[in-house]
Short mmCIF file of N, CA and C in Angstrom, two decimals:
data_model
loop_
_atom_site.label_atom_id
_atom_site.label_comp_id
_atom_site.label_asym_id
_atom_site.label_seq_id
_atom_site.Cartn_x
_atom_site.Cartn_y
_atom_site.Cartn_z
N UNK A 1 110.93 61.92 -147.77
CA UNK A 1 111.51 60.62 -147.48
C UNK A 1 110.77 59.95 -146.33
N UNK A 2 111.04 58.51 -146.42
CA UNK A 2 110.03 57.99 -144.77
C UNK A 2 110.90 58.36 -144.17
N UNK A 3 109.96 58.26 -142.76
CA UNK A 3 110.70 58.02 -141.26
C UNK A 3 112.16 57.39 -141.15
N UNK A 4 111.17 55.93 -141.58
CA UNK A 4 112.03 54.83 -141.20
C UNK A 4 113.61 55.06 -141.92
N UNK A 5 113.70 55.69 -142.83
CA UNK A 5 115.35 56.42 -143.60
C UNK A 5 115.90 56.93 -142.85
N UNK A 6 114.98 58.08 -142.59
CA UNK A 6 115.84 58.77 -141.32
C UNK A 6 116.44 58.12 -140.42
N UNK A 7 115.85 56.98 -139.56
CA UNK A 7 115.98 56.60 -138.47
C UNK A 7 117.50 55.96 -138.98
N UNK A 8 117.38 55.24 -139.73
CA UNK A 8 118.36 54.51 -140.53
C UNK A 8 120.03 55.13 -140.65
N UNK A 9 119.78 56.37 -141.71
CA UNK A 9 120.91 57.11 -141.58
C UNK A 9 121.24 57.58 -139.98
N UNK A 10 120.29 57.93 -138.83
CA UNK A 10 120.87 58.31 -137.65
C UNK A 10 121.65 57.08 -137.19
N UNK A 11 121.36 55.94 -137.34
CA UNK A 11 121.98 55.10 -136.86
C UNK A 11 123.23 54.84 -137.28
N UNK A 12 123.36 54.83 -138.92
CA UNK A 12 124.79 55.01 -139.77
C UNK A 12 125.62 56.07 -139.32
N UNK A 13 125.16 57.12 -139.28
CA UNK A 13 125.92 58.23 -138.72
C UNK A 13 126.71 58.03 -137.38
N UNK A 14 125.82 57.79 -136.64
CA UNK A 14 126.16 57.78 -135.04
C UNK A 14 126.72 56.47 -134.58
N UNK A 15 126.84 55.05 -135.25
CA UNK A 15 127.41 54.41 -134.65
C UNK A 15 128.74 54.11 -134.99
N UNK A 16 129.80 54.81 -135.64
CA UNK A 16 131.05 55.17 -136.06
C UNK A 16 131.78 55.68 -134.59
N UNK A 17 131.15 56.64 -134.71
CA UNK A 17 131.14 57.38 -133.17
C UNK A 17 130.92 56.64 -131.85
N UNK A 18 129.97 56.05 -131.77
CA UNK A 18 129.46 55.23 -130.56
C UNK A 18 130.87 54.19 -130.47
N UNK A 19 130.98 53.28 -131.64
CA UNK A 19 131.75 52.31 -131.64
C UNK A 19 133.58 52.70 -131.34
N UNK A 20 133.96 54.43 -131.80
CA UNK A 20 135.29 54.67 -131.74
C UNK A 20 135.31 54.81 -129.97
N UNK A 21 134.40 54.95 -129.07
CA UNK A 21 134.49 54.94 -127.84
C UNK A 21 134.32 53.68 -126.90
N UNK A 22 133.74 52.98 -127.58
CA UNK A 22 133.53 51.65 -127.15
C UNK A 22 133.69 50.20 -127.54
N UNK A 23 134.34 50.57 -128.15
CA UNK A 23 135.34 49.35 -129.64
C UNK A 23 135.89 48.75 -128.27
N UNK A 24 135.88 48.72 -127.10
CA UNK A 24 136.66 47.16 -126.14
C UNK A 24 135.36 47.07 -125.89
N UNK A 25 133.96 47.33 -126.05
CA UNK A 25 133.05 46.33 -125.22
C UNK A 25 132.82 45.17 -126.40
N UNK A 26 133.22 45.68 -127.80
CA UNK A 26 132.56 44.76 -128.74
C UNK A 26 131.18 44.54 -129.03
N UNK A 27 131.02 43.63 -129.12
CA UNK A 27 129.44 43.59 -129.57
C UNK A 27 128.28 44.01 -128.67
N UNK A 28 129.22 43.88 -127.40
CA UNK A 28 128.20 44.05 -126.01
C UNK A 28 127.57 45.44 -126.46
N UNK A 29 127.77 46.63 -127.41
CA UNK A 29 127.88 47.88 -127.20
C UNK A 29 126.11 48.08 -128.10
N UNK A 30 126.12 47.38 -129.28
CA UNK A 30 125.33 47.19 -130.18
C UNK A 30 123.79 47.29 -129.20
N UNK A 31 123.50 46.33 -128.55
CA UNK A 31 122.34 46.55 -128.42
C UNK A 31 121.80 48.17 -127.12
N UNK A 32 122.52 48.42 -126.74
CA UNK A 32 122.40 49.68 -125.81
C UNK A 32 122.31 50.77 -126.77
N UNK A 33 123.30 50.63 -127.62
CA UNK A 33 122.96 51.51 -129.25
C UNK A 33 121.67 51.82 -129.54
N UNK A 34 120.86 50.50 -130.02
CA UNK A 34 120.39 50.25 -130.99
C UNK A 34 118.97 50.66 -130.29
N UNK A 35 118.91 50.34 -128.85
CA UNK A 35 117.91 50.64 -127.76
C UNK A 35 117.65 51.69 -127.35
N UNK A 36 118.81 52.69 -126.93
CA UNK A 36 118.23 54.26 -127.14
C UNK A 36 118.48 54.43 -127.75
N UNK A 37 118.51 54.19 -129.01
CA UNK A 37 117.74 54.86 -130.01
C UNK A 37 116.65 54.75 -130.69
N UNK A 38 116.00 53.69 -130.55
CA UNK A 38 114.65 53.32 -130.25
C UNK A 38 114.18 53.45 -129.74
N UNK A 39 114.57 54.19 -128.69
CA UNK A 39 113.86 55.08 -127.56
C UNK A 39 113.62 56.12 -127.95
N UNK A 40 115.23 56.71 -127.69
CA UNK A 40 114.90 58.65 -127.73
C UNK A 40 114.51 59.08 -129.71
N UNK A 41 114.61 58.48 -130.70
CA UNK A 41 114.24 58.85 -132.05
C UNK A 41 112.87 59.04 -131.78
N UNK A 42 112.10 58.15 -131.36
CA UNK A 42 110.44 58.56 -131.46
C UNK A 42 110.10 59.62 -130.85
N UNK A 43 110.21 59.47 -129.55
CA UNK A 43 110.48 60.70 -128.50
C UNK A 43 110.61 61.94 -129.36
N UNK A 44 111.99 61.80 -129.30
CA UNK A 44 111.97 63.27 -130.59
C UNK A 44 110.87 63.80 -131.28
N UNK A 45 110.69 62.72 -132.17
CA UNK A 45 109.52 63.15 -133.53
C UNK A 45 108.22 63.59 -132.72
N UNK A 46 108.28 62.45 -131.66
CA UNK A 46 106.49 62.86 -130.78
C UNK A 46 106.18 64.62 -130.40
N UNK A 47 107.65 64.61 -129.51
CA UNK A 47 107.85 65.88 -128.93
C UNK A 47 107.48 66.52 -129.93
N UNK A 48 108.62 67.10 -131.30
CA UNK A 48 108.77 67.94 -132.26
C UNK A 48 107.21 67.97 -132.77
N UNK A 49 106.37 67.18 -132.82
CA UNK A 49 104.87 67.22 -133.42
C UNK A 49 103.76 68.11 -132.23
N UNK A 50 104.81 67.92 -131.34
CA UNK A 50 103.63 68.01 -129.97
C UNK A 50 103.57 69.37 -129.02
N UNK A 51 104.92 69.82 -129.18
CA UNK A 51 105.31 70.69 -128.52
C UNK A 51 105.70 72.23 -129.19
N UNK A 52 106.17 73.03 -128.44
CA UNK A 52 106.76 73.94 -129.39
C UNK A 52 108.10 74.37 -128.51
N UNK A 53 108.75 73.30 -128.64
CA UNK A 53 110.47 73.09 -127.92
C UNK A 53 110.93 73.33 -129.52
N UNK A 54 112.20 74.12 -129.16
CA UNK A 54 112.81 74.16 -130.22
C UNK A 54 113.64 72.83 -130.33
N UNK A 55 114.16 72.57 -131.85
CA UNK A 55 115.18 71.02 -132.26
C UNK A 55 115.90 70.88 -131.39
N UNK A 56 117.44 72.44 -131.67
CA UNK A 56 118.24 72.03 -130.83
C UNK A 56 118.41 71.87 -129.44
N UNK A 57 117.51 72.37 -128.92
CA UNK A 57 116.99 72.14 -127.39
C UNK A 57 116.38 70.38 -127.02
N UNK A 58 115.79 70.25 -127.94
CA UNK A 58 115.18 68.91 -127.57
C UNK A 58 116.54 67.33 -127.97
N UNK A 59 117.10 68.42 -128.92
CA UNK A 59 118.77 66.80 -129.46
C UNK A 59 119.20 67.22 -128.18
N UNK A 60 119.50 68.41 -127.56
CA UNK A 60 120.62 68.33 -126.38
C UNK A 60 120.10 67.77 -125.34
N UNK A 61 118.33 67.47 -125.35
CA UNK A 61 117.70 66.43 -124.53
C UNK A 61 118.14 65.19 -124.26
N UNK A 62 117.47 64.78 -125.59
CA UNK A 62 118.03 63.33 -126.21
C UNK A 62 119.80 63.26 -125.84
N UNK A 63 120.38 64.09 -126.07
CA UNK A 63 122.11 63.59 -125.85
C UNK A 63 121.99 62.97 -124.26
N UNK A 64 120.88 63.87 -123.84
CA UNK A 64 121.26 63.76 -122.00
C UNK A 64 120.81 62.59 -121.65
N UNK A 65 119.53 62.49 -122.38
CA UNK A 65 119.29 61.21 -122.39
C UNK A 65 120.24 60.08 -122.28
N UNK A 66 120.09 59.75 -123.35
CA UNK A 66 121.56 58.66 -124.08
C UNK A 66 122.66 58.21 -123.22
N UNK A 67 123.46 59.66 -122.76
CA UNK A 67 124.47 59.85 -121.99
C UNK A 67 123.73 59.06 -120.38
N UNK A 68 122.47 59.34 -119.87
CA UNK A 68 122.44 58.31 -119.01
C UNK A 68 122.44 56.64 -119.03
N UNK A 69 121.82 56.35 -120.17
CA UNK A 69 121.87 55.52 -120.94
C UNK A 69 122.87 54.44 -121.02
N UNK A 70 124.18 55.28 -121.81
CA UNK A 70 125.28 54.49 -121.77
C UNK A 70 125.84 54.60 -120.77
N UNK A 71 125.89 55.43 -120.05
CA UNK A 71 126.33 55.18 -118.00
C UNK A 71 125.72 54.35 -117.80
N UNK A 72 124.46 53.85 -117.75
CA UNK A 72 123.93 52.63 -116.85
C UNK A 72 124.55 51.30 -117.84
N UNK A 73 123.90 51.40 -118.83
CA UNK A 73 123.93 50.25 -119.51
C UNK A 73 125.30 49.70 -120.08
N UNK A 74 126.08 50.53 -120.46
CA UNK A 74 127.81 50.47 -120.46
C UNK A 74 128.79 50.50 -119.49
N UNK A 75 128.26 50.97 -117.94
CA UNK A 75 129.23 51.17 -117.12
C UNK A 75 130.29 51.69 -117.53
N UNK A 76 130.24 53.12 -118.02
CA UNK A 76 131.34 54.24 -118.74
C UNK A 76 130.90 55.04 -117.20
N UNK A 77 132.31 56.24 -117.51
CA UNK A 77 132.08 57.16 -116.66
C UNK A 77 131.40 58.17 -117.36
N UNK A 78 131.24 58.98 -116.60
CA UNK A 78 129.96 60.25 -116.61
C UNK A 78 130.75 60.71 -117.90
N UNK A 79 131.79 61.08 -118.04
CA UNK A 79 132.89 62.08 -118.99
C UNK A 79 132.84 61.32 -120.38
N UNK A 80 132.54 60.22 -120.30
CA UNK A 80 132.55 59.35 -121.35
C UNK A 80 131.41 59.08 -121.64
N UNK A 81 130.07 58.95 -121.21
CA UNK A 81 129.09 58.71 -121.74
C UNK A 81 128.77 60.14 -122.37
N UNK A 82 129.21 61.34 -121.52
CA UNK A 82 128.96 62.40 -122.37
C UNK A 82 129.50 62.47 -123.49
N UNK A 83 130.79 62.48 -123.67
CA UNK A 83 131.29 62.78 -125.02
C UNK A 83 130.91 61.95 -125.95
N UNK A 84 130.03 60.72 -126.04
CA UNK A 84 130.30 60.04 -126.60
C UNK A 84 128.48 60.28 -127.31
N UNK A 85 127.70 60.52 -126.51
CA UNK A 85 126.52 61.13 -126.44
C UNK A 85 126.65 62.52 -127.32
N UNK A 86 126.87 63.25 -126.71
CA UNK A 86 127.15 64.46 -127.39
C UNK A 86 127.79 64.66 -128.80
N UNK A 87 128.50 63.88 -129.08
CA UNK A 87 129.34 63.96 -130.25
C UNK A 87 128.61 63.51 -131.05
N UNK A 88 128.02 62.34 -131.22
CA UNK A 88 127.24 61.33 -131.84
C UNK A 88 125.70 61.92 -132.19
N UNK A 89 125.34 63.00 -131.44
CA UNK A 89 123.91 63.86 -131.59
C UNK A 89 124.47 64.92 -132.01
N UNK A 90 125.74 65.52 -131.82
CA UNK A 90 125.76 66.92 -132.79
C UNK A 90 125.96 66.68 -134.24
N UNK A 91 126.79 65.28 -134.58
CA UNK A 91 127.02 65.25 -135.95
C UNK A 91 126.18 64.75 -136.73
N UNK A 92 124.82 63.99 -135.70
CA UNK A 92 123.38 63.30 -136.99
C UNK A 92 122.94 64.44 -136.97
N UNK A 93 122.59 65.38 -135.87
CA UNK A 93 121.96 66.66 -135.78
C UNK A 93 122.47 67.85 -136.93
N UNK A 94 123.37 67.82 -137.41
CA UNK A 94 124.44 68.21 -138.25
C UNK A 94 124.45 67.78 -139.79
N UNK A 95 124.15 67.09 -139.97
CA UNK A 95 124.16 66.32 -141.23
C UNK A 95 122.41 66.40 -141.56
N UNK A 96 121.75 65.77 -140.04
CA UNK A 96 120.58 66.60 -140.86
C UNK A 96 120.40 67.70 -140.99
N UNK A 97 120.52 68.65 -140.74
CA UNK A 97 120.39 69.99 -140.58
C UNK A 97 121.16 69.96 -142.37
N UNK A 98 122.14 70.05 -142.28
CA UNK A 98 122.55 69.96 -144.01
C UNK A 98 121.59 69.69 -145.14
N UNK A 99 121.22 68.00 -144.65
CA UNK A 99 120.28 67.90 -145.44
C UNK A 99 118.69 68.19 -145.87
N UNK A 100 118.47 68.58 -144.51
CA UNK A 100 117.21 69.06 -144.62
C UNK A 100 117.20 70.34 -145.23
N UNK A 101 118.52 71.25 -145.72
CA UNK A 101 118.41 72.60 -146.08
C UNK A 101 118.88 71.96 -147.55
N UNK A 102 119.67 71.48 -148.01
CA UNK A 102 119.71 71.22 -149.54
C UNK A 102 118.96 70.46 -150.29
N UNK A 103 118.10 69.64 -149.72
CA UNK A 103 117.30 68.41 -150.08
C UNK A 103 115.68 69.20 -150.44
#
């Protein structure tokens, strides 16, 4: 499959999630979304080509990432950018992992 699918479904996946935590900023929430993850997705792939970090070591990167992310850029607390981070990278992380084993 391309890239660009992937990138796609991570975004379908994860902004259900993003949005059940941040459904009062409204739309404000969308582009901080949409931005790390246009960040940390490449990142990923670069790393994963480049390095020899294991996946789940490098998503629990990326979550940490993110999670600073939506602290700055959302003004959430620490507890909330985590969960909201975390949750949202274990279940694309999750689904791919599914699919990359049945597909």
């Amino acid at each position: 499959m391309n890239a660009w699918w992937y990138f796609g479904l991570t975004l379908v996946l994860e902004f259900p999630i993003v949005y059940l935590f941040y459904k009062k900023q409204g739309k404000l929430m969308w582009a901080p979304f949409v931005l790390l993850n246009l960040f940390t997705w490449p990142l990923l792939h670069y790393l994963m080509l480049t390095t020899r970090f294991s996946l789940p070591l490098m998503e629990i990167g990326v979550a940490g990432v993110e999670m600073i992310g939506y602290k700055i850029l959302l003004s959430s607390s620490w507890t909330k950018s985590f969960a909201v981070s975390f949750a949202a990278n274990a279940f694309s992380y999750g689904v791919g992992v599914l699919i990359n084993h049945f597909l």
